Amino acid sequence: MSEPDILVHHEAGVTTITFNRVDKKNSFTEAMYGAMAEVLNAAAEEASVRCVVFQGDVTVFSAGNDIGDFLRQGGETQPAPFTDRAVWRFLNAIATFPKPLVAAVCGPAVGVGTTLLLHCDLVYAGDNAAFALPFVNLGLCPEAASSLLLPKMLGMHRAAEALMLGEPFMAEAALEVGLVNRVVPPTECNAVAQAQARKLAAKPLSALMQTKRLMKGAQTQEVLARMQEEAGAFSRLMRSPAAKEAFSAFMQKRKPDFSGM
Ligand code: COA
Protein backbone atom coordinates (compact mmCIF):
# COMPACT_ATOMS: atom_id res chain seq x y z
CA MET A 1 0.00 0.00 0.00
CA SER A 2 1.38 3.44 -0.89
CA GLU A 3 2.02 6.05 1.80
CA PRO A 4 -0.48 8.89 2.22
CA ASP A 5 0.33 12.24 0.59
CA ILE A 6 0.03 13.98 3.97
CA LEU A 7 1.76 12.54 7.01
CA VAL A 8 0.72 13.68 10.48
CA HIS A 9 2.81 13.22 13.60
CA HIS A 10 1.98 14.35 17.15
CA GLU A 11 4.75 14.68 19.70
CA ALA A 12 5.39 16.86 22.75
CA GLY A 13 2.47 19.20 22.00
CA VAL A 14 3.56 19.70 18.37
CA THR A 15 1.55 18.41 15.41
CA THR A 16 3.73 18.09 12.32
CA ILE A 17 2.15 18.00 8.86
CA THR A 18 4.59 16.59 6.29
CA PHE A 19 3.86 16.95 2.57
CA ASN A 20 4.63 13.53 1.14
CA ARG A 21 4.00 13.65 -2.60
CA VAL A 22 7.59 14.22 -3.60
CA ASP A 23 7.29 12.53 -7.03
CA LYS A 24 4.87 15.34 -7.95
CA LYS A 25 6.97 17.95 -6.12
CA ASN A 26 4.49 17.98 -3.21
CA SER A 27 1.85 19.70 -5.33
CA PHE A 28 -1.43 19.79 -3.41
CA THR A 29 -4.52 17.87 -4.55
CA GLU A 30 -8.05 18.53 -3.30
CA ALA A 31 -7.70 15.44 -1.08
CA MET A 32 -4.52 16.85 0.47
CA TYR A 33 -6.16 20.21 1.20
CA GLY A 34 -9.10 18.36 2.77
CA ALA A 35 -6.82 16.24 4.94
CA MET A 36 -4.80 19.27 6.08
CA ALA A 37 -7.95 21.29 6.86
CA GLU A 38 -9.22 18.42 9.03
CA VAL A 39 -5.91 18.17 10.91
CA LEU A 40 -5.84 21.93 11.50
CA ASN A 41 -9.45 22.13 12.65
CA ALA A 42 -8.87 19.25 15.09
CA ALA A 43 -5.59 20.80 16.29
CA ALA A 44 -7.34 24.11 16.98
CA GLU A 45 -9.76 22.32 19.33
CA GLU A 46 -7.47 19.70 20.89
CA ALA A 47 -5.97 21.06 24.12
CA SER A 48 -2.89 18.84 23.92
CA VAL A 49 -1.85 20.44 20.59
CA ARG A 50 0.02 23.67 21.21
CA CYS A 51 1.70 24.29 17.87
CA VAL A 52 1.55 23.01 14.26
CA VAL A 53 4.54 22.64 11.91
CA PHE A 54 4.40 22.36 8.10
CA GLN A 55 7.34 20.70 6.42
CA GLY A 56 8.13 19.20 3.05
CA ASP A 57 11.12 17.30 1.74
CA VAL A 58 14.70 18.57 1.88
CA THR A 59 14.51 18.99 -1.93
CA VAL A 60 11.04 20.53 -2.27
CA PHE A 61 8.49 22.24 -0.03
CA SER A 62 5.54 22.38 -2.44
CA ALA A 63 4.97 23.08 -6.14
CA GLY A 64 1.60 24.61 -5.24
CA ASN A 65 -1.79 23.47 -6.42
CA ASP A 66 -1.89 20.32 -8.55
CA ILE A 67 -2.21 21.68 -12.07
CA GLY A 68 -4.09 18.58 -13.24
CA ASP A 69 -6.72 19.43 -10.61
CA PHE A 70 -6.83 23.02 -11.91
CA LEU A 71 -7.36 21.75 -15.46
CA ARG A 72 -10.19 19.44 -14.38
CA GLN A 73 -11.87 22.09 -12.23
CA GLY A 74 -11.57 24.71 -14.97
CA GLY A 75 -13.40 22.33 -17.32
CA GLU A 76 -16.31 21.51 -14.98
CA THR A 77 -19.65 22.38 -16.55
CA GLN A 78 -21.31 22.92 -13.16
CA PRO A 79 -18.43 24.04 -10.94
CA ALA A 80 -18.88 23.93 -7.20
CA PRO A 81 -18.60 27.35 -5.57
CA PHE A 82 -14.96 27.96 -4.60
CA THR A 83 -16.04 28.27 -0.98
CA ASP A 84 -17.30 24.63 -1.09
CA ARG A 85 -13.88 23.36 -2.09
CA ALA A 86 -11.35 21.74 0.24
CA VAL A 87 -8.76 24.38 -0.70
CA TRP A 88 -11.05 27.02 0.76
CA ARG A 89 -11.40 25.07 4.02
CA PHE A 90 -7.61 24.83 4.17
CA LEU A 91 -7.04 28.53 3.48
CA ASN A 92 -9.64 29.46 6.10
CA ALA A 93 -8.05 27.13 8.62
CA ILE A 94 -4.57 28.67 8.23
CA ALA A 95 -5.91 32.24 8.19
CA THR A 96 -7.82 31.74 11.43
CA PHE A 97 -5.64 29.16 13.21
CA PRO A 98 -5.51 30.31 16.83
CA LYS A 99 -2.25 28.61 17.88
CA PRO A 100 1.28 29.08 16.52
CA LEU A 101 2.03 27.85 13.00
CA VAL A 102 5.65 27.13 12.06
CA ALA A 103 7.07 26.17 8.64
CA ALA A 104 10.30 24.59 7.44
CA VAL A 105 10.87 25.35 3.74
CA CYS A 106 13.48 23.73 1.52
CA GLY A 107 13.60 23.81 -2.29
CA PRO A 108 10.78 25.23 -4.42
CA ALA A 109 7.79 26.81 -2.66
CA VAL A 110 5.44 27.74 -5.49
CA GLY A 111 2.01 29.38 -5.41
CA VAL A 112 0.20 28.27 -2.26
CA GLY A 113 3.56 26.80 -1.18
CA THR A 114 4.60 30.41 -0.61
CA THR A 115 1.26 32.05 0.22
CA LEU A 116 0.59 29.65 3.10
CA LEU A 117 3.76 31.01 4.72
CA LEU A 118 2.11 34.42 5.02
CA HIS A 119 -0.18 32.80 7.61
CA CYS A 120 2.63 31.15 9.58
CA ASP A 121 4.12 32.76 12.68
CA LEU A 122 7.67 31.44 12.25
CA VAL A 123 9.30 30.34 8.98
CA TYR A 124 12.72 28.67 8.64
CA ALA A 125 14.24 28.17 5.20
CA GLY A 126 16.95 25.98 3.78
CA ASP A 127 19.43 27.93 1.68
CA ASN A 128 18.02 26.04 -1.34
CA ALA A 129 14.53 27.52 -0.80
CA ALA A 130 13.09 29.22 -3.91
CA PHE A 131 9.83 31.11 -3.62
CA ALA A 132 7.60 31.81 -6.63
CA LEU A 133 4.10 33.16 -7.19
CA PRO A 134 3.43 32.47 -10.89
CA PHE A 135 -0.32 33.16 -10.73
CA VAL A 136 -0.37 35.58 -13.68
CA ASN A 137 1.83 33.21 -15.74
CA LEU A 138 -0.95 30.65 -15.26
CA GLY A 139 -3.69 33.13 -16.21
CA LEU A 140 -4.71 33.37 -12.53
CA CYS A 141 -4.64 35.94 -9.73
CA PRO A 142 -3.30 35.78 -6.16
CA GLU A 143 -5.00 33.76 -3.42
CA ALA A 144 -4.73 33.26 0.37
CA ALA A 145 -4.93 37.07 0.78
CA SER A 146 -1.45 37.35 -0.76
CA SER A 147 -2.70 40.36 -2.77
CA LEU A 148 -3.10 42.09 0.61
CA LEU A 149 -0.31 40.59 2.71
CA LEU A 150 2.54 40.56 0.20
CA PRO A 151 2.44 44.30 -0.69
CA LYS A 152 2.31 45.01 3.06
CA MET A 153 5.40 42.89 3.62
CA LEU A 154 7.44 43.66 0.50
CA GLY A 155 6.13 47.09 -0.56
CA MET A 156 4.19 47.54 -3.81
CA HIS A 157 7.11 47.41 -6.24
CA ARG A 158 8.74 44.25 -4.97
CA ALA A 159 5.30 42.66 -4.57
CA ALA A 160 4.62 43.48 -8.23
CA GLU A 161 7.82 41.68 -9.28
CA ALA A 162 6.69 38.66 -7.31
CA LEU A 163 2.97 38.71 -8.17
CA MET A 164 2.84 40.31 -11.64
CA LEU A 165 6.11 39.14 -13.20
CA GLY A 166 6.04 35.93 -11.16
CA GLU A 167 9.81 36.26 -10.63
CA PRO A 168 11.19 33.68 -8.20
CA PHE A 169 13.27 34.82 -5.22
CA MET A 170 15.68 32.88 -3.09
CA ALA A 171 15.99 32.30 0.66
CA GLU A 172 18.32 35.26 1.30
CA ALA A 173 15.88 37.69 -0.39
CA ALA A 174 13.02 36.18 1.63
CA LEU A 175 15.06 36.72 4.79
CA GLU A 176 15.72 40.35 3.85
CA VAL A 177 12.01 41.14 3.44
CA GLY A 178 10.99 39.23 6.58
CA LEU A 179 9.16 36.32 4.92
CA VAL A 180 11.50 33.92 6.73
CA ASN A 181 13.11 34.12 10.17
CA ARG A 182 16.37 32.35 9.45
CA VAL A 183 18.21 30.60 6.61
CA VAL A 184 19.93 27.34 7.50
CA PRO A 185 21.49 24.37 5.68
CA PRO A 186 18.64 22.34 4.13
CA THR A 187 19.47 19.21 6.11
CA GLU A 188 19.05 21.17 9.37
CA CYS A 189 15.89 23.03 8.46
CA ASN A 190 13.26 20.61 9.81
CA ALA A 191 15.21 20.17 13.07
CA VAL A 192 15.48 23.96 13.56
CA ALA A 193 11.74 24.40 12.98
CA GLN A 194 10.98 21.51 15.35
CA ALA A 195 13.19 22.98 18.06
CA GLN A 196 11.44 26.35 17.78
CA ALA A 197 8.03 24.63 17.83
CA ARG A 198 9.01 22.70 20.97
CA LYS A 199 9.98 26.01 22.62
CA LEU A 200 6.56 27.42 21.76
CA ALA A 201 4.83 24.25 22.97
CA ALA A 202 6.49 24.63 26.37
CA LYS A 203 5.00 28.11 26.88
CA PRO A 204 1.59 28.85 28.44
CA LEU A 205 -0.89 28.24 25.62
CA SER A 206 -3.49 30.82 26.60
CA ALA A 207 -0.83 33.57 26.69
CA LEU A 208 0.44 32.49 23.27
CA MET A 209 -3.06 32.42 21.79
CA GLN A 210 -3.91 35.87 23.15
CA THR A 211 -0.62 37.21 21.81
CA LYS A 212 -1.30 35.81 18.35
CA ARG A 213 -4.87 37.17 18.40
CA LEU A 214 -3.65 40.63 19.45
CA MET A 215 -0.83 40.68 16.88
CA LYS A 216 -3.29 39.88 14.09
CA GLY A 217 -5.83 42.39 15.42
CA ALA A 218 -8.37 43.56 12.87
CA GLN A 219 -6.26 42.06 10.06
CA THR A 220 -7.95 38.65 10.27
CA GLN A 221 -11.30 40.08 9.12
CA GLU A 222 -9.56 42.00 6.35
CA VAL A 223 -7.73 38.83 5.29
CA LEU A 224 -10.95 36.79 5.17
CA ALA A 225 -12.72 39.47 3.13
CA ARG A 226 -9.78 39.65 0.69
CA MET A 227 -9.66 35.86 0.39
CA GLN A 228 -13.35 35.89 -0.55
CA GLU A 229 -12.76 38.59 -3.19
CA GLU A 230 -9.71 36.75 -4.59
CA ALA A 231 -11.71 33.50 -4.69
CA GLY A 232 -14.36 35.07 -6.94
CA ALA A 233 -11.77 36.39 -9.41
CA PHE A 234 -9.67 33.20 -9.22
CA SER A 235 -12.68 30.98 -10.02
CA ARG A 236 -13.58 33.07 -13.06
CA LEU A 237 -9.97 33.18 -14.31
CA MET A 238 -9.57 29.42 -13.85
CA ARG A 239 -12.14 28.93 -16.61
CA SER A 240 -10.55 31.47 -18.98
CA PRO A 241 -8.81 30.47 -22.23
CA ALA A 242 -5.48 31.80 -20.88
CA ALA A 243 -5.61 29.58 -17.79
CA LYS A 244 -6.67 26.54 -19.82
CA GLU A 245 -3.76 27.16 -22.20
CA ALA A 246 -1.32 27.57 -19.28
CA PHE A 247 -2.49 24.40 -17.50
CA SER A 248 -2.48 22.34 -20.73
CA ALA A 249 0.99 23.65 -21.63
CA PHE A 250 2.36 22.61 -18.22
CA MET A 251 0.85 19.14 -18.49
CA GLN A 252 2.18 18.77 -22.05
CA LYS A 253 5.61 20.13 -21.00
CA ARG A 254 5.58 22.98 -23.52
CA LYS A 255 5.61 26.78 -23.37
CA PRO A 256 2.14 28.40 -23.24
CA ASP A 257 1.00 30.47 -26.20
CA PHE A 258 -1.02 33.46 -24.98
CA SER A 259 -1.12 35.24 -28.35
CA GLY A 260 -4.53 36.84 -28.83
CA MET A 261 -5.53 36.34 -25.16
N1 COA B 1 0.90 20.07 -10.37
C1 COA B 1 0.97 18.82 -10.88
N2 COA B 1 2.12 18.17 -11.13
C2 COA B 1 3.26 18.83 -10.86
C3 COA B 1 3.28 20.13 -10.33
C4 COA B 1 2.02 20.75 -10.09
N3 COA B 1 1.93 21.97 -9.56
N4 COA B 1 4.55 20.52 -10.17
C5 COA B 1 5.32 19.50 -10.58
N5 COA B 1 4.54 18.47 -10.99
C6 COA B 1 4.97 17.17 -11.52
C7 COA B 1 5.50 17.30 -12.93
O1 COA B 1 4.45 17.27 -13.89
C8 COA B 1 6.39 16.08 -13.01
O2 COA B 1 5.56 14.95 -13.20
P1 COA B 1 6.06 13.72 -14.16
O3 COA B 1 7.30 13.19 -13.48
O4 COA B 1 4.89 12.77 -14.12
O5 COA B 1 6.34 14.34 -15.50
C9 COA B 1 6.97 15.98 -11.62
O6 COA B 1 6.07 16.70 -10.76
C10 COA B 1 8.33 16.62 -11.48
O7 COA B 1 8.23 17.98 -11.91
P2 COA B 1 9.36 18.69 -12.77
O8 COA B 1 8.77 19.96 -13.35
O9 COA B 1 9.95 17.73 -13.73
O10 COA B 1 10.44 19.04 -11.64
P3 COA B 1 11.56 20.17 -11.67
O11 COA B 1 12.48 19.85 -10.54
O12 COA B 1 12.14 20.33 -13.03
O13 COA B 1 10.78 21.54 -11.33
C11 COA B 1 9.19 22.93 -10.16
C12 COA B 1 10.16 21.72 -10.08
C13 COA B 1 8.41 22.97 -8.86
C14 COA B 1 9.99 24.20 -10.35
C15 COA B 1 8.26 22.72 -11.38
O14 COA B 1 7.71 21.42 -11.29
C16 COA B 1 7.13 23.69 -11.46
O15 COA B 1 7.32 24.85 -11.82
N6 COA B 1 5.89 23.21 -11.15
C17 COA B 1 4.69 23.97 -11.34
C18 COA B 1 4.53 25.01 -10.28
C19 COA B 1 3.25 25.79 -10.47
O16 COA B 1 3.08 26.52 -11.42
N7 COA B 1 2.34 25.58 -9.52
C20 COA B 1 1.05 26.21 -9.47
C21 COA B 1 1.15 27.46 -8.70
S1 COA B 1 -0.40 28.32 -8.59
Coordinates of C-alpha atoms and ligand atoms in Angstrom, one line a residue:
M1 CA 0.0 0.0 0.0
S2 CA 1.4 3.4 -0.9
E3 CA 2.0 6.1 1.8
P4 CA -0.5 8.9 2.2
D5 CA 0.3 12.2 0.6
I6 CA 0.0 14.0 4.0
L7 CA 1.8 12.5 7.0
V8 CA 0.7 13.7 10.5
H9 CA 2.8 13.2 13.6
H10 CA 2.0 14.3 17.2
E11 CA 4.7 14.7 19.7
A12 CA 5.4 16.9 22.7
G13 CA 2.5 19.2 22.0
V14 CA 3.6 19.7 18.4
T15 CA 1.5 18.4 15.4
T16 CA 3.7 18.1 12.3
I17 CA 2.1 18.0 8.9
T18 CA 4.6 16.6 6.3
F19 CA 3.9 16.9 2.6
N20 CA 4.6 13.5 1.1
R21 CA 4.0 13.6 -2.6
V22 CA 7.6 14.2 -3.6
D23 CA 7.3 12.5 -7.0
K24 CA 4.9 15.3 -8.0
K25 CA 7.0 18.0 -6.1
N26 CA 4.5 18.0 -3.2
S27 CA 1.8 19.7 -5.3
F28 CA -1.4 19.8 -3.4
T29 CA -4.5 17.9 -4.6
E30 CA -8.0 18.5 -3.3
A31 CA -7.7 15.4 -1.1
M32 CA -4.5 16.8 0.5
Y33 CA -6.2 20.2 1.2
G34 CA -9.1 18.4 2.8
A35 CA -6.8 16.2 4.9
M36 CA -4.8 19.3 6.1
A37 CA -8.0 21.3 6.9
E38 CA -9.2 18.4 9.0
V39 CA -5.9 18.2 10.9
L40 CA -5.8 21.9 11.5
N41 CA -9.5 22.1 12.7
A42 CA -8.9 19.2 15.1
A43 CA -5.6 20.8 16.3
A44 CA -7.3 24.1 17.0
E45 CA -9.8 22.3 19.3
E46 CA -7.5 19.7 20.9
A47 CA -6.0 21.1 24.1
S48 CA -2.9 18.8 23.9
V49 CA -1.9 20.4 20.6
R50 CA 0.0 23.7 21.2
C51 CA 1.7 24.3 17.9
V52 CA 1.6 23.0 14.3
V53 CA 4.5 22.6 11.9
F54 CA 4.4 22.4 8.1
Q55 CA 7.3 20.7 6.4
G56 CA 8.1 19.2 3.0
D57 CA 11.1 17.3 1.7
V58 CA 14.7 18.6 1.9
T59 CA 14.5 19.0 -1.9
V60 CA 11.0 20.5 -2.3
F61 CA 8.5 22.2 0.0
S62 CA 5.5 22.4 -2.4
A63 CA 5.0 23.1 -6.1
G64 CA 1.6 24.6 -5.2
N65 CA -1.8 23.5 -6.4
D66 CA -1.9 20.3 -8.5
I67 CA -2.2 21.7 -12.1
G68 CA -4.1 18.6 -13.2
D69 CA -6.7 19.4 -10.6
F70 CA -6.8 23.0 -11.9
L71 CA -7.4 21.8 -15.5
R72 CA -10.2 19.4 -14.4
Q73 CA -11.9 22.1 -12.2
G74 CA -11.6 24.7 -15.0
G75 CA -13.4 22.3 -17.3
E76 CA -16.3 21.5 -15.0
T77 CA -19.6 22.4 -16.6
Q78 CA -21.3 22.9 -13.2
P79 CA -18.4 24.0 -10.9
A80 CA -18.9 23.9 -7.2
P81 CA -18.6 27.4 -5.6
F82 CA -15.0 28.0 -4.6
T83 CA -16.0 28.3 -1.0
D84 CA -17.3 24.6 -1.1
R85 CA -13.9 23.4 -2.1
A86 CA -11.3 21.7 0.2
V87 CA -8.8 24.4 -0.7
W88 CA -11.1 27.0 0.8
R89 CA -11.4 25.1 4.0
F90 CA -7.6 24.8 4.2
L91 CA -7.0 28.5 3.5
N92 CA -9.6 29.5 6.1
A93 CA -8.1 27.1 8.6
I94 CA -4.6 28.7 8.2
A95 CA -5.9 32.2 8.2
T96 CA -7.8 31.7 11.4
F97 CA -5.6 29.2 13.2
P98 CA -5.5 30.3 16.8
K99 CA -2.3 28.6 17.9
P100 CA 1.3 29.1 16.5
L101 CA 2.0 27.9 13.0
V102 CA 5.7 27.1 12.1
A103 CA 7.1 26.2 8.6
A104 CA 10.3 24.6 7.4
V105 CA 10.9 25.4 3.7
C106 CA 13.5 23.7 1.5
G107 CA 13.6 23.8 -2.3
P108 CA 10.8 25.2 -4.4
A109 CA 7.8 26.8 -2.7
V110 CA 5.4 27.7 -5.5
G111 CA 2.0 29.4 -5.4
V112 CA 0.2 28.3 -2.3
G113 CA 3.6 26.8 -1.2
T114 CA 4.6 30.4 -0.6
T115 CA 1.3 32.0 0.2
L116 CA 0.6 29.6 3.1
L117 CA 3.8 31.0 4.7
L118 CA 2.1 34.4 5.0
H119 CA -0.2 32.8 7.6
C120 CA 2.6 31.1 9.6
D121 CA 4.1 32.8 12.7
L122 CA 7.7 31.4 12.2
V123 CA 9.3 30.3 9.0
Y124 CA 12.7 28.7 8.6
A125 CA 14.2 28.2 5.2
G126 CA 17.0 26.0 3.8
D127 CA 19.4 27.9 1.7
N128 CA 18.0 26.0 -1.3
A129 CA 14.5 27.5 -0.8
A130 CA 13.1 29.2 -3.9
F131 CA 9.8 31.1 -3.6
A132 CA 7.6 31.8 -6.6
L133 CA 4.1 33.2 -7.2
P134 CA 3.4 32.5 -10.9
F135 CA -0.3 33.2 -10.7
V136 CA -0.4 35.6 -13.7
N137 CA 1.8 33.2 -15.7
L138 CA -0.9 30.6 -15.3
G139 CA -3.7 33.1 -16.2
L140 CA -4.7 33.4 -12.5
C141 CA -4.6 35.9 -9.7
P142 CA -3.3 35.8 -6.2
E143 CA -5.0 33.8 -3.4
A144 CA -4.7 33.3 0.4
A145 CA -4.9 37.1 0.8
S146 CA -1.4 37.3 -0.8
S147 CA -2.7 40.4 -2.8
L148 CA -3.1 42.1 0.6
L149 CA -0.3 40.6 2.7
L150 CA 2.5 40.6 0.2
P151 CA 2.4 44.3 -0.7
K152 CA 2.3 45.0 3.1
M153 CA 5.4 42.9 3.6
L154 CA 7.4 43.7 0.5
G155 CA 6.1 47.1 -0.6
M156 CA 4.2 47.5 -3.8
H157 CA 7.1 47.4 -6.2
R158 CA 8.7 44.2 -5.0
A159 CA 5.3 42.7 -4.6
A160 CA 4.6 43.5 -8.2
E161 CA 7.8 41.7 -9.3
A162 CA 6.7 38.7 -7.3
L163 CA 3.0 38.7 -8.2
M164 CA 2.8 40.3 -11.6
L165 CA 6.1 39.1 -13.2
G166 CA 6.0 35.9 -11.2
E167 CA 9.8 36.3 -10.6
P168 CA 11.2 33.7 -8.2
F169 CA 13.3 34.8 -5.2
M170 CA 15.7 32.9 -3.1
A171 CA 16.0 32.3 0.7
E172 CA 18.3 35.3 1.3
A173 CA 15.9 37.7 -0.4
A174 CA 13.0 36.2 1.6
L175 CA 15.1 36.7 4.8
E176 CA 15.7 40.3 3.9
V177 CA 12.0 41.1 3.4
G178 CA 11.0 39.2 6.6
L179 CA 9.2 36.3 4.9
V180 CA 11.5 33.9 6.7
N181 CA 13.1 34.1 10.2
R182 CA 16.4 32.3 9.4
V183 CA 18.2 30.6 6.6
V184 CA 19.9 27.3 7.5
P185 CA 21.5 24.4 5.7
P186 CA 18.6 22.3 4.1
T187 CA 19.5 19.2 6.1
E188 CA 19.1 21.2 9.4
C189 CA 15.9 23.0 8.5
N190 CA 13.3 20.6 9.8
A191 CA 15.2 20.2 13.1
V192 CA 15.5 24.0 13.6
A193 CA 11.7 24.4 13.0
Q194 CA 11.0 21.5 15.3
A195 CA 13.2 23.0 18.1
Q196 CA 11.4 26.3 17.8
A197 CA 8.0 24.6 17.8
R198 CA 9.0 22.7 21.0
K199 CA 10.0 26.0 22.6
L200 CA 6.6 27.4 21.8
A201 CA 4.8 24.3 23.0
A202 CA 6.5 24.6 26.4
K203 CA 5.0 28.1 26.9
P204 CA 1.6 28.8 28.4
L205 CA -0.9 28.2 25.6
S206 CA -3.5 30.8 26.6
A207 CA -0.8 33.6 26.7
L208 CA 0.4 32.5 23.3
M209 CA -3.1 32.4 21.8
Q210 CA -3.9 35.9 23.1
T211 CA -0.6 37.2 21.8
K212 CA -1.3 35.8 18.3
R213 CA -4.9 37.2 18.4
L214 CA -3.7 40.6 19.4
M215 CA -0.8 40.7 16.9
K216 CA -3.3 39.9 14.1
G217 CA -5.8 42.4 15.4
A218 CA -8.4 43.6 12.9
Q219 CA -6.3 42.1 10.1
T220 CA -7.9 38.7 10.3
Q221 CA -11.3 40.1 9.1
E222 CA -9.6 42.0 6.3
V223 CA -7.7 38.8 5.3
L224 CA -11.0 36.8 5.2
A225 CA -12.7 39.5 3.1
R226 CA -9.8 39.6 0.7
M227 CA -9.7 35.9 0.4
Q228 CA -13.3 35.9 -0.6
E229 CA -12.8 38.6 -3.2
E230 CA -9.7 36.8 -4.6
A231 CA -11.7 33.5 -4.7
G232 CA -14.4 35.1 -6.9
A233 CA -11.8 36.4 -9.4
F234 CA -9.7 33.2 -9.2
S235 CA -12.7 31.0 -10.0
R236 CA -13.6 33.1 -13.1
L237 CA -10.0 33.2 -14.3
M238 CA -9.6 29.4 -13.9
R239 CA -12.1 28.9 -16.6
S240 CA -10.5 31.5 -19.0
P241 CA -8.8 30.5 -22.2
A242 CA -5.5 31.8 -20.9
A243 CA -5.6 29.6 -17.8
K244 CA -6.7 26.5 -19.8
E245 CA -3.8 27.2 -22.2
A246 CA -1.3 27.6 -19.3
F247 CA -2.5 24.4 -17.5
S248 CA -2.5 22.3 -20.7
A249 CA 1.0 23.7 -21.6
F250 CA 2.4 22.6 -18.2
M251 CA 0.9 19.1 -18.5
Q252 CA 2.2 18.8 -22.0
K253 CA 5.6 20.1 -21.0
R254 CA 5.6 23.0 -23.5
K255 CA 5.6 26.8 -23.4
P256 CA 2.1 28.4 -23.2
D257 CA 1.0 30.5 -26.2
F258 CA -1.0 33.5 -25.0
S259 CA -1.1 35.2 -28.3
G260 CA -4.5 36.8 -28.8
M261 CA -5.5 36.3 -25.2
Ligands
COA1 N1 0.9 20.1 -10.4 C1 1.0 18.8 -10.9 N2 2.1 18.2 -11.1 C2 3.3 18.8 -10.9 C3 3.3 20.1 -10.3 C4 2.0 20.8 -10.1 N3 1.9 22.0 -9.6 N4 4.6 20.5 -10.2 C5 5.3 19.5 -10.6 N5 4.5 18.5 -11.0 C6 5.0 17.2 -11.5 C7 5.5 17.3 -12.9 O1 4.4 17.3 -13.9 C8 6.4 16.1 -13.0 O2 5.6 15.0 -13.2 P1 6.1 13.7 -14.2 O3 7.3 13.2 -13.5 O4 4.9 12.8 -14.1 O5 6.3 14.3 -15.5 C9 7.0 16.0 -11.6 O6 6.1 16.7 -10.8 C10 8.3 16.6 -11.5 O7 8.2 18.0 -11.9 P2 9.4 18.7 -12.8 O8 8.8 20.0 -13.4 O9 9.9 17.7 -13.7 O10 10.4 19.0 -11.6 P3 11.6 20.2 -11.7 O11 12.5 19.9 -10.5 O12 12.1 20.3 -13.0 O13 10.8 21.5 -11.3 C11 9.2 22.9 -10.2 C12 10.2 21.7 -10.1 C13 8.4 23.0 -8.9 C14 10.0 24.2 -10.3 C15 8.3 22.7 -11.4 O14 7.7 21.4 -11.3 C16 7.1 23.7 -11.5 O15 7.3 24.8 -11.8 N6 5.9 23.2 -11.2 C17 4.7 24.0 -11.3 C18 4.5 25.0 -10.3 C19 3.3 25.8 -10.5 O16 3.1 26.5 -11.4 N7 2.3 25.6 -9.5 C20 1.1 26.2 -9.5 C21 1.2 27.5 -8.7 S1 -0.4 28.3 -8.6

